[in-house]
Short mmCIF file of C-alpha atoms in Angstrom, two decimals:
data_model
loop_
_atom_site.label_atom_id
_atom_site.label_comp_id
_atom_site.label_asym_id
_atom_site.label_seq_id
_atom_site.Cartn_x
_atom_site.Cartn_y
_atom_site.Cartn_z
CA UNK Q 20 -10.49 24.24 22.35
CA UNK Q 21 -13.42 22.41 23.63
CA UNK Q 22 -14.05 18.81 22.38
CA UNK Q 23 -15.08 15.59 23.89
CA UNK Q 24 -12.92 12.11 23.50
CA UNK Q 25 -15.01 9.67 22.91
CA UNK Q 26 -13.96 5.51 22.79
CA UNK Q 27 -15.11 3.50 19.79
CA UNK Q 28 -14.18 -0.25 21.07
CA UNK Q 29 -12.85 -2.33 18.58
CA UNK Q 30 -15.19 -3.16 15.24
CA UNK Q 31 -17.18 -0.37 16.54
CA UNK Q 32 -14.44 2.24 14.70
CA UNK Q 33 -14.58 1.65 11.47
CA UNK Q 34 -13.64 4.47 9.78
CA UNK Q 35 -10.59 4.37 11.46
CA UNK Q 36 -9.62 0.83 10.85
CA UNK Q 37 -10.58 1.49 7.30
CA UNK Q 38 -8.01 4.46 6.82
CA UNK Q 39 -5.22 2.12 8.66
CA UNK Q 40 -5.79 -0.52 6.43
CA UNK Q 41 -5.87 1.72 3.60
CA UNK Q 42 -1.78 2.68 4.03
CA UNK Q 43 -0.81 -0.33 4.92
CA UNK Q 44 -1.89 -1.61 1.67
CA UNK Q 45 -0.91 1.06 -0.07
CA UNK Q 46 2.38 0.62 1.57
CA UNK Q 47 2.78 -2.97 0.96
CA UNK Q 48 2.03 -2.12 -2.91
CA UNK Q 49 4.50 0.25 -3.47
CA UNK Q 50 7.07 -2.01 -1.57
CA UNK Q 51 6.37 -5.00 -4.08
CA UNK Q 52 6.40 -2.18 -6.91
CA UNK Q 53 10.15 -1.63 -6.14
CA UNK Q 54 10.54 -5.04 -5.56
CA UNK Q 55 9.44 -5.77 -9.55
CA UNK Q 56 11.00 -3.38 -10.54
CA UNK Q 57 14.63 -4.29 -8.64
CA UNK Q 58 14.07 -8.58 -10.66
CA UNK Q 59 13.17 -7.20 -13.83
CA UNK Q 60 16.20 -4.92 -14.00
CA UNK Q 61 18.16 -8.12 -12.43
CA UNK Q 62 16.50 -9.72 -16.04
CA UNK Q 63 18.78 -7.46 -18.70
CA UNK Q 64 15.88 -8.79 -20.87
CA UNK Q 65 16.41 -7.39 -24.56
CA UNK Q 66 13.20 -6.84 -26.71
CA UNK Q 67 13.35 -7.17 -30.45
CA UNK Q 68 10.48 -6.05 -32.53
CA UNK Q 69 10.74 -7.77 -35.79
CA UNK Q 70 8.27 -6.44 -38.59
#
């Protein structure tokens, strides 16, 4: 394979940084998902529909 590595310093990659923020947020949602969902099962809430 031929290819050339090239340095983007810093603010200068942006695509990158863009991607890595991308799963860390999208990591740190589905953590806090789980959390929710872990305190509202903690709840035993009981839902009555009345008519």
């Amino acid at each position: 394979y031929d290819f050339e590595l090239s340095y983007h310093p810093g603010k200068a990659n942006v695509v990158a940084d863009a991607l890595s923020r991308k799963s860390l947020h999208m990591s740190f949602l589905m953590a806090k998902e789980l959390e929710l969902i872990e305190e509202f099962r903690d709840l035993s809430l009981v839902c009555e529909l009345t008519t």
